[in-house]
JSON list of C-alpha atoms and ligand atoms in Angstrom, two decimals:
[
{"chain": "A", "resi": 795, "resn": "MET", "atom": "CA", "xyz": [-62.55, 3.12, -19.10]},
{"chain": "A", "resi": 796, "resn": "VAL", "atom": "CA", "xyz": [-60.33, 6.20, -19.26]},
{"chain": "A", "resi": 797, "resn": "GLU", "atom": "CA", "xyz": [-60.51, 8.51, -22.25]},
{"chain": "A", "resi": 798, "resn": "VAL", "atom": "CA", "xyz": [-58.09, 11.21, -23.35]},
{"chain": "A", "resi": 799, "resn": "SER", "atom": "CA", "xyz": [-59.12, 14.59, -24.63]},
{"chain": "A", "resi": 800, "resn": "SER", "atom": "CA", "xyz": [-56.20, 16.39, -26.24]},
{"chain": "A", "resi": 801, "resn": "SER", "atom": "CA", "xyz": [-56.15, 20.11, -25.68]},
{"chain": "A", "resi": 802, "resn": "ILE", "atom": "CA", "xyz": [-55.01, 21.98, -28.80]},
{"chain": "A", "resi": 803, "resn": "LEU", "atom": "CA", "xyz": [-54.71, 25.32, -26.96]},
{"chain": "A", "resi": 804, "resn": "SER", "atom": "CA", "xyz": [-50.90, 25.36, -27.14]},
{"chain": "A", "resi": 805, "resn": "VAL", "atom": "CA", "xyz": [-50.48, 24.13, -30.64]},
{"chain": "A", "resi": 806, "resn": "GLU", "atom": "CA", "xyz": [-47.68, 25.85, -32.45]},
{"chain": "A", "resi": 807, "resn": "LYS", "atom": "CA", "xyz": [-48.55, 28.26, -35.22]},
{"chain": "A", "resi": 808, "resn": "GLY", "atom": "CA", "xyz": [-47.89, 26.74, -38.65]},
{"chain": "A", "resi": 809, "resn": "GLU", "atom": "CA", "xyz": [-47.94, 23.20, -37.08]},
{"chain": "A", "resi": 810, "resn": "GLU", "atom": "CA", "xyz": [-51.68, 22.89, -36.80]},
{"chain": "A", "resi": 811, "resn": "ALA", "atom": "CA", "xyz": [-52.39, 20.43, -39.61]},
{"chain": "A", "resi": 812, "resn": "ARG", "atom": "CA", "xyz": [-49.49, 18.20, -38.72]},
{"chain": "A", "resi": 813, "resn": "THR", "atom": "CA", "xyz": [-50.37, 18.26, -34.96]},
{"chain": "A", "resi": 814, "resn": "PHE", "atom": "CA", "xyz": [-54.09, 17.47, -35.50]},
{"chain": "A", "resi": 815, "resn": "LEU", "atom": "CA", "xyz": [-53.24, 14.59, -37.78]},
{"chain": "A", "resi": 816, "resn": "ALA", "atom": "CA", "xyz": [-50.64, 13.21, -35.27]},
{"chain": "A", "resi": 817, "resn": "LEU", "atom": "CA", "xyz": [-53.16, 13.43, -32.44]},
{"chain": "A", "resi": 818, "resn": "GLU", "atom": "CA", "xyz": [-55.66, 11.48, -34.51]},
{"chain": "A", "resi": 819, "resn": "GLN", "atom": "CA", "xyz": [-53.03, 8.89, -35.40]},
{"chain": "A", "resi": 820, "resn": "GLY", "atom": "CA", "xyz": [-51.95, 8.79, -31.75]},
{"chain": "A", "resi": 821, "resn": "LYS", "atom": "CA", "xyz": [-55.57, 7.76, -30.95]},
{"chain": "A", "resi": 822, "resn": "THR", "atom": "CA", "xyz": [-56.84, 10.62, -28.93]},
{"chain": "A", "resi": 823, "resn": "ASP", "atom": "CA", "xyz": [-60.49, 10.12, -28.01]},
{"chain": "A", "resi": 824, "resn": "TYR", "atom": "CA", "xyz": [-61.46, 13.77, -28.37]},
{"chain": "A", "resi": 825, "resn": "PHE", "atom": "CA", "xyz": [-60.09, 17.12, -29.52]},
{"chain": "A", "resi": 826, "resn": "HIS", "atom": "CA", "xyz": [-60.42, 19.46, -26.50]},
{"chain": "A", "resi": 827, "resn": "ILE", "atom": "CA", "xyz": [-61.25, 22.98, -27.65]},
{"chain": "A", "resi": 828, "resn": "ASP", "atom": "CA", "xyz": [-60.48, 25.79, -25.13]},
{"chain": "A", "resi": 829, "resn": "VAL", "atom": "CA", "xyz": [-62.69, 28.71, -25.95]},
{"chain": "A", "resi": 830, "resn": "MET", "atom": "CA", "xyz": [-61.75, 31.91, -24.11]},
{"chain": "A", "resi": 831, "resn": "ASP", "atom": "CA", "xyz": [-63.39, 35.29, -24.48]},
{"chain": "A", "resi": 832, "resn": "GLY", "atom": "CA", "xyz": [-61.01, 37.78, -22.86]},
{"chain": "A", "resi": 833, "resn": "LYS", "atom": "CA", "xyz": [-63.57, 38.47, -20.17]},
{"chain": "A", "resi": 834, "resn": "PHE", "atom": "CA", "xyz": [-64.23, 35.20, -18.17]},
{"chain": "A", "resi": 835, "resn": "VAL", "atom": "CA", "xyz": [-60.49, 34.72, -18.45]},
{"chain": "A", "resi": 836, "resn": "GLU", "atom": "CA", "xyz": [-57.86, 37.13, -19.67]},
{"chain": "A", "resi": 837, "resn": "LYS", "atom": "CA", "xyz": [-56.92, 35.43, -22.93]},
{"chain": "A", "resi": 838, "resn": "ASN", "atom": "CA", "xyz": [-59.07, 35.51, -26.04]},
{"chain": "A", "resi": 839, "resn": "THR", "atom": "CA", "xyz": [-58.96, 32.40, -28.20]},
{"chain": "A", "resi": 840, "resn": "TYR", "atom": "CA", "xyz": [-62.54, 32.65, -29.43]},
{"chain": "A", "resi": 841, "resn": "ASP", "atom": "CA", "xyz": [-61.99, 33.10, -33.21]},
{"chain": "A", "resi": 842, "resn": "LYS", "atom": "CA", "xyz": [-58.94, 30.92, -33.34]},
{"chain": "A", "resi": 843, "resn": "MET", "atom": "CA", "xyz": [-60.76, 28.05, -31.67]},
{"chain": "A", "resi": 844, "resn": "LEU", "atom": "CA", "xyz": [-63.71, 28.46, -33.95]},
{"chain": "A", "resi": 845, "resn": "GLU", "atom": "CA", "xyz": [-61.35, 28.25, -36.90]},
{"chain": "A", "resi": 846, "resn": "TYR", "atom": "CA", "xyz": [-59.39, 25.28, -35.54]},
{"chain": "A", "resi": 847, "resn": "ALA", "atom": "CA", "xyz": [-62.57, 23.35, -34.61]},
{"chain": "A", "resi": 848, "resn": "SER", "atom": "CA", "xyz": [-64.03, 23.96, -38.12]},
{"chain": "A", "resi": 849, "resn": "TYR", "atom": "CA", "xyz": [-60.78, 22.73, -39.63]},
{"chain": "A", "resi": 850, "resn": "ILE", "atom": "CA", "xyz": [-60.75, 19.56, -37.44]},
{"chain": "A", "resi": 851, "resn": "LYS", "atom": "CA", "xyz": [-64.33, 18.92, -38.27]},
{"chain": "A", "resi": 852, "resn": "ARG", "atom": "CA", "xyz": [-63.39, 18.88, -41.98]},
{"chain": "A", "resi": 853, "resn": "ILE", "atom": "CA", "xyz": [-60.37, 16.57, -41.70]},
{"chain": "A", "resi": 854, "resn": "SER", "atom": "CA", "xyz": [-61.49, 14.21, -38.88]},
{"chain": "A", "resi": 855, "resn": "ASN", "atom": "CA", "xyz": [-64.40, 12.19, -37.62]},
{"chain": "A", "resi": 856, "resn": "LEU", "atom": "CA", "xyz": [-63.20, 12.35, -34.01]},
{"chain": "A", "resi": 857, "resn": "PRO", "atom": "CA", "xyz": [-65.53, 14.06, -31.50]},
{"chain": "A", "resi": 858, "resn": "LEU", "atom": "CA", "xyz": [-65.04, 17.65, -30.40]},
{"chain": "A", "resi": 859, "resn": "ASP", "atom": "CA", "xyz": [-65.02, 18.38, -26.66]},
{"chain": "A", "resi": 860, "resn": "VAL", "atom": "CA", "xyz": [-65.62, 22.12, -26.40]},
{"chain": "A", "resi": 861, "resn": "HIS", "atom": "CA", "xyz": [-64.83, 23.88, -23.13]},
{"chain": "A", "resi": 862, "resn": "PHE", "atom": "CA", "xyz": [-66.31, 27.39, -22.92]},
{"chain": "A", "resi": 863, "resn": "MET", "atom": "CA", "xyz": [-64.38, 29.73, -20.62]},
{"chain": "A", "resi": 864, "resn": "VAL", "atom": "CA", "xyz": [-66.72, 32.60, -21.57]},
{"chain": "A", "resi": 865, "resn": "GLN", "atom": "CA", "xyz": [-69.17, 34.98, -19.96]},
{"chain": "A", "resi": 866, "resn": "ASP", "atom": "CA", "xyz": [-71.71, 34.89, -22.81]},
{"chain": "A", "resi": 867, "resn": "VAL", "atom": "CA", "xyz": [-72.47, 31.11, -22.81]},
{"chain": "A", "resi": 868, "resn": "LYS", "atom": "CA", "xyz": [-75.62, 31.58, -24.90]},
{"chain": "A", "resi": 869, "resn": "LYS", "atom": "CA", "xyz": [-73.65, 33.09, -27.82]},
{"chain": "A", "resi": 870, "resn": "ALA", "atom": "CA", "xyz": [-70.91, 30.50, -27.53]},
{"chain": "A", "resi": 871, "resn": "ILE", "atom": "CA", "xyz": [-73.47, 27.69, -27.79]},
{"chain": "A", "resi": 872, "resn": "GLU", "atom": "CA", "xyz": [-74.96, 29.36, -30.84]},
{"chain": "A", "resi": 873, "resn": "ASP", "atom": "CA", "xyz": [-71.58, 29.90, -32.53]},
{"chain": "A", "resi": 874, "resn": "PHE", "atom": "CA", "xyz": [-70.24, 26.39, -31.87]},
{"chain": "A", "resi": 875, "resn": "SER", "atom": "CA", "xyz": [-73.42, 24.38, -32.42]},
{"chain": "A", "resi": 876, "resn": "ILE", "atom": "CA", "xyz": [-72.84, 24.41, -36.18]},
{"chain": "A", "resi": 877, "resn": "LEU", "atom": "CA", "xyz": [-69.79, 22.14, -35.62]},
{"chain": "A", "resi": 878, "resn": "GLU", "atom": "CA", "xyz": [-71.96, 19.56, -33.89]},
{"chain": "A", "resi": 879, "resn": "PRO", "atom": "CA", "xyz": [-69.62, 19.10, -30.90]},
{"chain": "A", "resi": 880, "resn": "ASN", "atom": "CA", "xyz": [-69.94, 15.84, -29.04]},
{"chain": "A", "resi": 881, "resn": "ILE", "atom": "CA", "xyz": [-69.56, 17.77, -25.74]},
{"chain": "A", "resi": 882, "resn": "MET", "atom": "CA", "xyz": [-70.22, 21.39, -24.89]},
{"chain": "A", "resi": 883, "resn": "THR", "atom": "CA", "xyz": [-69.12, 22.40, -21.40]},
{"chain": "A", "resi": 884, "resn": "PHE", "atom": "CA", "xyz": [-69.78, 25.80, -19.73]},
{"chain": "A", "resi": 885, "resn": "HIS", "atom": "CA", "xyz": [-68.62, 27.20, -16.39]},
{"chain": "A", "resi": 886, "resn": "TYR", "atom": "CA", "xyz": [-70.92, 27.21, -13.39]},
{"chain": "A", "resi": 887, "resn": "GLU", "atom": "CA", "xyz": [-69.23, 30.53, -12.43]},
{"chain": "A", "resi": 888, "resn": "ALA", "atom": "CA", "xyz": [-70.45, 32.12, -15.69]},
{"chain": "A", "resi": 889, "resn": "CYS", "atom": "CA", "xyz": [-74.06, 31.74, -14.52]},
{"chain": "A", "resi": 890, "resn": "LYS", "atom": "CA", "xyz": [-75.83, 34.30, -12.29]},
{"chain": "A", "resi": 891, "resn": "THR", "atom": "CA", "xyz": [-78.81, 32.09, -11.31]},
{"chain": "A", "resi": 892, "resn": "ASP", "atom": "CA", "xyz": [-79.76, 28.39, -11.26]},
{"chain": "A", "resi": 893, "resn": "GLU", "atom": "CA", "xyz": [-82.31, 29.21, -13.99]},
{"chain": "A", "resi": 894, "resn": "GLU", "atom": "CA", "xyz": [-79.50, 30.30, -16.20]},
{"chain": "A", "resi": 895, "resn": "VAL", "atom": "CA", "xyz": [-77.73, 27.01, -15.61]},
{"chain": "A", "resi": 896, "resn": "ILE", "atom": "CA", "xyz": [-80.87, 25.06, -16.60]},
{"chain": "A", "resi": 897, "resn": "GLU", "atom": "CA", "xyz": [-81.32, 27.27, -19.64]},
{"chain": "A", "resi": 898, "resn": "TYR", "atom": "CA", "xyz": [-77.84, 26.45, -21.00]},
{"chain": "A", "resi": 899, "resn": "ILE", "atom": "CA", "xyz": [-78.33, 22.73, -20.24]},
{"chain": "A", "resi": 900, "resn": "ASP", "atom": "CA", "xyz": [-81.48, 22.79, -22.35]},
{"chain": "A", "resi": 901, "resn": "GLU", "atom": "CA", "xyz": [-79.87, 24.74, -25.14]},
{"chain": "A", "resi": 902, "resn": "ILE", "atom": "CA", "xyz": [-76.98, 22.39, -25.47]},
{"chain": "A", "resi": 903, "resn": "LYS", "atom": "CA", "xyz": [-79.30, 19.39, -25.43]},
{"chain": "A", "resi": 904, "resn": "GLU", "atom": "CA", "xyz": [-81.32, 21.03, -28.22]},
{"chain": "A", "resi": 905, "resn": "ALA", "atom": "CA", "xyz": [-78.13, 21.20, -30.21]},
{"chain": "A", "resi": 906, "resn": "HIS", "atom": "CA", "xyz": [-77.71, 17.41, -29.65]},
{"chain": "A", "resi": 907, "resn": "SER", "atom": "CA", "xyz": [-74.52, 17.70, -27.72]},
{"chain": "A", "resi": 908, "resn": "LYS", "atom": "CA", "xyz": [-73.65, 16.15, -24.42]},
{"chain": "A", "resi": 909, "resn": "VAL", "atom": "CA", "xyz": [-73.70, 18.73, -21.58]},
{"chain": "A", "resi": 910, "resn": "GLY", "atom": "CA", "xyz": [-70.74, 19.43, -19.23]},
{"chain": "A", "resi": 911, "resn": "ILE", "atom": "CA", "xyz": [-70.56, 21.82, -16.32]},
{"chain": "A", "resi": 912, "resn": "ALA", "atom": "CA", "xyz": [-67.06, 23.04, -15.36]},
{"chain": "A", "resi": 913, "resn": "ILE", "atom": "CA", "xyz": [-66.01, 24.34, -11.99]},
{"chain": "A", "resi": 914, "resn": "LYS", "atom": "CA", "xyz": [-62.98, 26.37, -11.03]},
{"chain": "A", "resi": 915, "resn": "PRO", "atom": "CA", "xyz": [-60.62, 25.25, -8.23]},
{"chain": "A", "resi": 916, "resn": "ASN", "atom": "CA", "xyz": [-62.16, 27.59, -5.65]},
{"chain": "A", "resi": 917, "resn": "THR", "atom": "CA", "xyz": [-65.78, 26.57, -6.27]},
{"chain": "A", "resi": 918, "resn": "ASN", "atom": "CA", "xyz": [-67.25, 23.95, -4.02]},
{"chain": "A", "resi": 919, "resn": "ILE", "atom": "CA", "xyz": [-68.29, 20.78, -5.78]},
{"chain": "A", "resi": 920, "resn": "GLU", "atom": "CA", "xyz": [-71.58, 20.73, -3.83]},
{"chain": "A", "resi": 921, "resn": "LYS", "atom": "CA", "xyz": [-72.77, 23.71, -5.93]},
{"chain": "A", "resi": 922, "resn": "ILE", "atom": "CA", "xyz": [-73.28, 21.53, -9.04]},
{"chain": "A", "resi": 923, "resn": "TYR", "atom": "CA", "xyz": [-74.80, 18.46, -7.34]},
{"chain": "A", "resi": 924, "resn": "LYS", "atom": "CA", "xyz": [-78.34, 19.44, -8.10]},
{"chain": "A", "resi": 925, "resn": "PHE", "atom": "CA", "xyz": [-77.61, 19.69, -11.77]},
{"chain": "A", "resi": 926, "resn": "LEU", "atom": "CA", "xyz": [-75.82, 16.32, -12.17]},
{"chain": "A", "resi": 927, "resn": "PRO", "atom": "CA", "xyz": [-78.97, 14.28, -12.92]},
{"chain": "A", "resi": 928, "resn": "TYR", "atom": "CA", "xyz": [-79.52, 16.51, -16.02]},
{"chain": "A", "resi": 929, "resn": "ILE", "atom": "CA", "xyz": [-75.94, 16.54, -17.44]},
{"chain": "A", "resi": 930, "resn": "HIS", "atom": "CA", "xyz": [-73.31, 14.10, -18.83]},
{"chain": "A", "resi": 931, "resn": "ILE", "atom": "CA", "xyz": [-70.04, 15.46, -17.62]},
{"chain": "A", "resi": 932, "resn": "ALA", "atom": "CA", "xyz": [-68.63, 17.24, -14.53]},
{"chain": "A", "resi": 933, "resn": "LEU", "atom": "CA", "xyz": [-65.45, 19.01, -15.56]},
{"chain": "A", "resi": 934, "resn": "ILE", "atom": "CA", "xyz": [-63.26, 19.63, -12.52]},
{"chain": "A", "resi": 935, "resn": "MET", "atom": "CA", "xyz": [-60.57, 22.17, -13.22]},
{"chain": "A", "resi": 936, "resn": "THR", "atom": "CA", "xyz": [-57.22, 21.08, -11.77]},
{"chain": "A", "resi": 937, "resn": "VAL", "atom": "CA", "xyz": [-55.63, 24.49, -12.50]},
{"chain": "A", "resi": 938, "resn": "GLU", "atom": "CA", "xyz": [-57.02, 28.03, -12.63]},
{"chain": "A", "resi": 939, "resn": "PRO", "atom": "CA", "xyz": [-58.64, 28.28, -16.08]},
{"chain": "A", "resi": 940, "resn": "GLY", "atom": "CA", "xyz": [-56.95, 30.62, -18.49]},
{"chain": "A", "resi": 941, "resn": "LYS", "atom": "CA", "xyz": [-53.76, 29.12, -19.79]},
{"chain": "A", "resi": 942, "resn": "GLY", "atom": "CA", "xyz": [-51.98, 25.90, -20.59]},
{"chain": "A", "resi": 943, "resn": "GLY", "atom": "CA", "xyz": [-48.82, 24.58, -19.01]},
{"chain": "A", "resi": 944, "resn": "GLN", "atom": "CA", "xyz": [-49.71, 25.21, -15.35]},
{"chain": "A", "resi": 945, "resn": "THR", "atom": "CA", "xyz": [-48.98, 22.97, -12.40]},
{"chain": "A", "resi": 946, "resn": "PHE", "atom": "CA", "xyz": [-51.63, 20.52, -11.31]},
{"chain": "A", "resi": 947, "resn": "LEU", "atom": "CA", "xyz": [-53.33, 21.51, -8.02]},
{"chain": "A", "resi": 948, "resn": "SER", "atom": "CA", "xyz": [-53.07, 18.38, -5.92]},
{"chain": "A", "resi": 949, "resn": "ASP", "atom": "CA", "xyz": [-55.86, 19.49, -3.52]},
{"chain": "A", "resi": 950, "resn": "MET", "atom": "CA", "xyz": [-58.35, 18.88, -6.30]},
{"chain": "A", "resi": 951, "resn": "THR", "atom": "CA", "xyz": [-58.14, 15.09, -5.84]},
{"chain": "A", "resi": 952, "resn": "GLU", "atom": "CA", "xyz": [-60.40, 15.44, -2.80]},
{"chain": "A", "resi": 953, "resn": "LYS", "atom": "CA", "xyz": [-62.98, 17.22, -4.90]},
{"chain": "A", "resi": 954, "resn": "ILE", "atom": "CA", "xyz": [-62.85, 14.51, -7.61]},
{"chain": "A", "resi": 955, "resn": "ASN", "atom": "CA", "xyz": [-63.31, 11.94, -4.90]},
{"chain": "A", "resi": 956, "resn": "LYS", "atom": "CA", "xyz": [-66.30, 13.61, -3.44]},
{"chain": "A", "resi": 957, "resn": "CYS", "atom": "CA", "xyz": [-67.96, 14.10, -6.79]},
{"chain": "A", "resi": 958, "resn": "ASN", "atom": "CA", "xyz": [-67.35, 10.46, -7.62]},
{"chain": "A", "resi": 959, "resn": "GLU", "atom": "CA", "xyz": [-68.95, 9.32, -4.34]},
{"chain": "A", "resi": 960, "resn": "PHE", "atom": "CA", "xyz": [-72.02, 11.49, -5.00]},
{"chain": "A", "resi": 961, "resn": "ILE", "atom": "CA", "xyz": [-72.40, 10.12, -8.51]},
{"chain": "A", "resi": 962, "resn": "LYS", "atom": "CA", "xyz": [-72.13, 6.54, -7.28]},
{"chain": "A", "resi": 963, "resn": "ASN", "atom": "CA", "xyz": [-74.40, 7.02, -4.22]},
{"chain": "A", "resi": 964, "resn": "ASN", "atom": "CA", "xyz": [-77.14, 8.49, -6.45]},
{"chain": "A", "resi": 965, "resn": "ASP", "atom": "CA", "xyz": [-76.81, 6.04, -9.25]},
{"chain": "A", "resi": 966, "resn": "LEU", "atom": "CA", "xyz": [-76.04, 8.70, -11.79]},
{"chain": "A", "resi": 967, "resn": "GLU", "atom": "CA", "xyz": [-74.25, 8.29, -15.09]},
{"chain": "A", "resi": 968, "resn": "VAL", "atom": "CA", "xyz": [-72.00, 11.28, -15.14]},
{"chain": "A", "resi": 969, "resn": "ASP", "atom": "CA", "xyz": [-68.40, 11.31, -16.40]},
{"chain": "A", "resi": 970, "resn": "ILE", "atom": "CA", "xyz": [-65.75, 13.12, -14.44]},
{"chain": "A", "resi": 971, "resn": "GLU", "atom": "CA", "xyz": [-63.39, 15.10, -16.63]},
{"chain": "A", "resi": 972, "resn": "VAL", "atom": "CA", "xyz": [-60.24, 16.75, -15.29]},
{"chain": "A", "resi": 973, "resn": "ASP", "atom": "CA", "xyz": [-58.45, 19.57, -16.97]},
{"chain": "A", "resi": 974, "resn": "GLY", "atom": "CA", "xyz": [-55.11, 21.23, -16.24]},
{"chain": "A", "resi": 975, "resn": "GLY", "atom": "CA", "xyz": [-51.60, 20.01, -15.46]},
{"chain": "A", "resi": 976, "resn": "ILE", "atom": "CA", "xyz": [-52.41, 16.37, -16.30]},
{"chain": "A", "resi": 977, "resn": "ASN", "atom": "CA", "xyz": [-49.32, 14.36, -17.17]},
{"chain": "A", "resi": 978, "resn": "LEU", "atom": "CA", "xyz": [-47.67, 11.03, -16.48]},
{"chain": "A", "resi": 979, "resn": "ASN", "atom": "CA", "xyz": [-46.87, 12.13, -12.87]},
{"chain": "A", "resi": 980, "resn": "THR", "atom": "CA", "xyz": [-50.36, 13.41, -12.00]},
{"chain": "A", "resi": 981, "resn": "GLN", "atom": "CA", "xyz": [-52.52, 10.96, -13.86]},
{"chain": "A", "resi": 982, "resn": "ASP", "atom": "CA", "xyz": [-52.64, 8.24, -11.17]},
{"chain": "A", "resi": 983, "resn": "ALA", "atom": "CA", "xyz": [-53.97, 10.58, -8.50]},
{"chain": "A", "resi": 984, "resn": "VAL", "atom": "CA", "xyz": [-56.93, 11.77, -10.63]},
{"chain": "A", "resi": 985, "resn": "LYS", "atom": "CA", "xyz": [-57.77, 8.31, -11.89]},
{"chain": "A", "resi": 986, "resn": "GLU", "atom": "CA", "xyz": [-57.76, 6.85, -8.39]},
{"chain": "A", "resi": 987, "resn": "ALA", "atom": "CA", "xyz": [-60.02, 9.64, -7.30]},
{"chain": "A", "resi": 988, "resn": "GLY", "atom": "CA", "xyz": [-62.53, 8.70, -10.07]},
{"chain": "A", "resi": 989, "resn": "ALA", "atom": "CA", "xyz": [-61.73, 10.83, -13.14]},
{"chain": "A", "resi": 990, "resn": "ASN", "atom": "CA", "xyz": [-62.44, 9.02, -16.38]},
{"chain": "A", "resi": 991, "resn": "ILE", "atom": "CA", "xyz": [-61.79, 11.73, -19.03]},
{"chain": "A", "resi": 992, "resn": "LEU", "atom": "CA", "xyz": [-58.32, 13.23, -18.89]},
{"chain": "A", "resi": 993, "resn": "VAL", "atom": "CA", "xyz": [-57.65, 16.48, -20.70]},
{"chain": "A", "resi": 994, "resn": "ALA", "atom": "CA", "xyz": [-53.99, 16.96, -21.54]},
{"chain": "A", "resi": 995, "resn": "GLY", "atom": "CA", "xyz": [-52.38, 19.69, -23.57]},
{"chain": "A", "resi": 996, "resn": "THR", "atom": "CA", "xyz": [-48.75, 20.38, -22.79]},
{"chain": "A", "resi": 997, "resn": "ALA", "atom": "CA", "xyz": [-47.97, 16.79, -21.74]},
{"chain": "A", "resi": 998, "resn": "ILE", "atom": "CA", "xyz": [-49.04, 15.46, -25.13]},
{"chain": "A", "resi": 999, "resn": "LEU", "atom": "CA", "xyz": [-47.88, 18.27, -27.38]},
{"chain": "A", "resi": 1000, "resn": "LYS", "atom": "CA", "xyz": [-44.43, 18.33, -25.82]},
{"chain": "A", "resi": 1001, "resn": "ALA", "atom": "CA", "xyz": [-43.96, 14.60, -26.20]},
{"chain": "A", "resi": 1002, "resn": "VAL", "atom": "CA", "xyz": [-42.03, 13.18, -29.09]},
{"chain": "A", "resi": 1003, "resn": "ASN", "atom": "CA", "xyz": [-44.55, 10.42, -29.63]},
{"chain": "A", "resi": 1004, "resn": "TYR", "atom": "CA", "xyz": [-48.11, 11.45, -29.02]},
{"chain": "A", "resi": 1005, "resn": "GLY", "atom": "CA", "xyz": [-49.42, 7.88, -29.30]},
{"chain": "A", "resi": 1006, "resn": "GLU", "atom": "CA", "xyz": [-47.17, 6.65, -26.49]},
{"chain": "A", "resi": 1007, "resn": "ILE", "atom": "CA", "xyz": [-48.25, 9.22, -23.93]},
{"chain": "A", "resi": 1008, "resn": "ILE", "atom": "CA", "xyz": [-51.97, 8.96, -24.94]},
{"chain": "A", "resi": 1009, "resn": "LYS", "atom": "CA", "xyz": [-51.72, 5.22, -24.47]},
{"chain": "A", "resi": 1010, "resn": "GLU", "atom": "CA", "xyz": [-50.21, 5.66, -20.95]},
{"chain": "A", "resi": 1011, "resn": "LEU", "atom": "CA", "xyz": [-52.91, 8.20, -19.96]},
{"chain": "A", "resi": 1012, "resn": "LYS", "atom": "CA", "xyz": [-55.64, 5.84, -21.12]},
{"chain": "A", "resi": 1013, "resn": "LYS", "atom": "CA", "xyz": [-54.44, 2.96, -18.96]},
{"chain": "B", "resi": 1360, "resn": "DX5", "atom": "C1", "xyz": [-56.88, 25.67, -19.11]},
{"chain": "B", "resi": 1360, "resn": "DX5", "atom": "C2", "xyz": [-57.48, 24.86, -20.20]},
{"chain": "B", "resi": 1360, "resn": "DX5", "atom": "C3", "xyz": [-56.81, 23.52, -20.28]},
{"chain": "B", "resi": 1360, "resn": "DX5", "atom": "C4", "xyz": [-55.35, 23.55, -20.51]},
{"chain": "B", "resi": 1360, "resn": "DX5", "atom": "C5", "xyz": [-54.82, 22.11, -20.59]},
{"chain": "B", "resi": 1360, "resn": "DX5", "atom": "O1", "xyz": [-57.56, 26.90, -19.00]},
{"chain": "B", "resi": 1360, "resn": "DX5", "atom": "O2", "xyz": [-58.86, 24.69, -19.92]},
{"chain": "B", "resi": 1360, "resn": "DX5", "atom": "O3", "xyz": [-57.52, 22.74, -21.27]},
{"chain": "B", "resi": 1360, "resn": "DX5", "atom": "O4", "xyz": [-54.98, 24.20, -21.67]},
{"chain": "B", "resi": 1360, "resn": "DX5", "atom": "O5", "xyz": [-53.46, 22.30, -20.80]},
{"chain": "B", "resi": 1360, "resn": "DX5", "atom": "P1", "xyz": [-52.34, 21.63, -19.94]},
{"chain": "B", "resi": 1360, "resn": "DX5", "atom": "O6", "xyz": [-52.47, 20.17, -20.07]},
{"chain": "B", "resi": 1360, "resn": "DX5", "atom": "O7", "xyz": [-51.14, 22.23, -20.53]},
{"chain": "B", "resi": 1360, "resn": "DX5", "atom": "O8", "xyz": [-52.53, 22.08, -18.49]},
{"chain": "B", "resi": 1361, "resn": "ZN", "atom": "ZN1", "xyz": [-59.98, 23.09, -21.09]}
]
């Protein structure tokens, strides 16, 4: 089964309430919350995303899929835990040691959220293999993290494929989430390679009918 996680990063100011409601009516599976700290990536969306996620939590029962593009993962877990996200994902590249990775996995589990590890396009997928037995989601970035509306990096399909093979060969239960440049033209490649959670921002928010595109992406 393929699920859709709608990124609200590029929601228009003043249109938030209407957009969130339309995404829910359009049957998104998750709200994807892109948390940026101005250090791990240039942009800073930290307070805005905390505010949006709190608002969504009040108006909707749909799960929050929180993607931390931050250096201080520990603080982000602390700040967002109060919203009881269904998923909290941090970047492998934000960790200096393997111990640090394990520490964040444990902290997210203590907050009763599912754990995701994200990797940037230039990071080898092999780097996260040893952590897969302990986590729920591998988030493979299909653009350089930092902003919405970028072009899908087609080389990433090979990485998705490799990760999928490893998961299957080791009898693991790990979802593969892809994030960046996913739309009606790029969806087939990532699904064929083994991705089962598709993040989409621009493709959905620019569509006239959110429900229609979400339905296509879920097929
Ligand atoms: C990129 C973010 C993505 C992105 C998705 O740093 O993690 O979630 O905003 O947006 P689109 O679908 O526009 O690439
Ligand atoms: Zn994201």
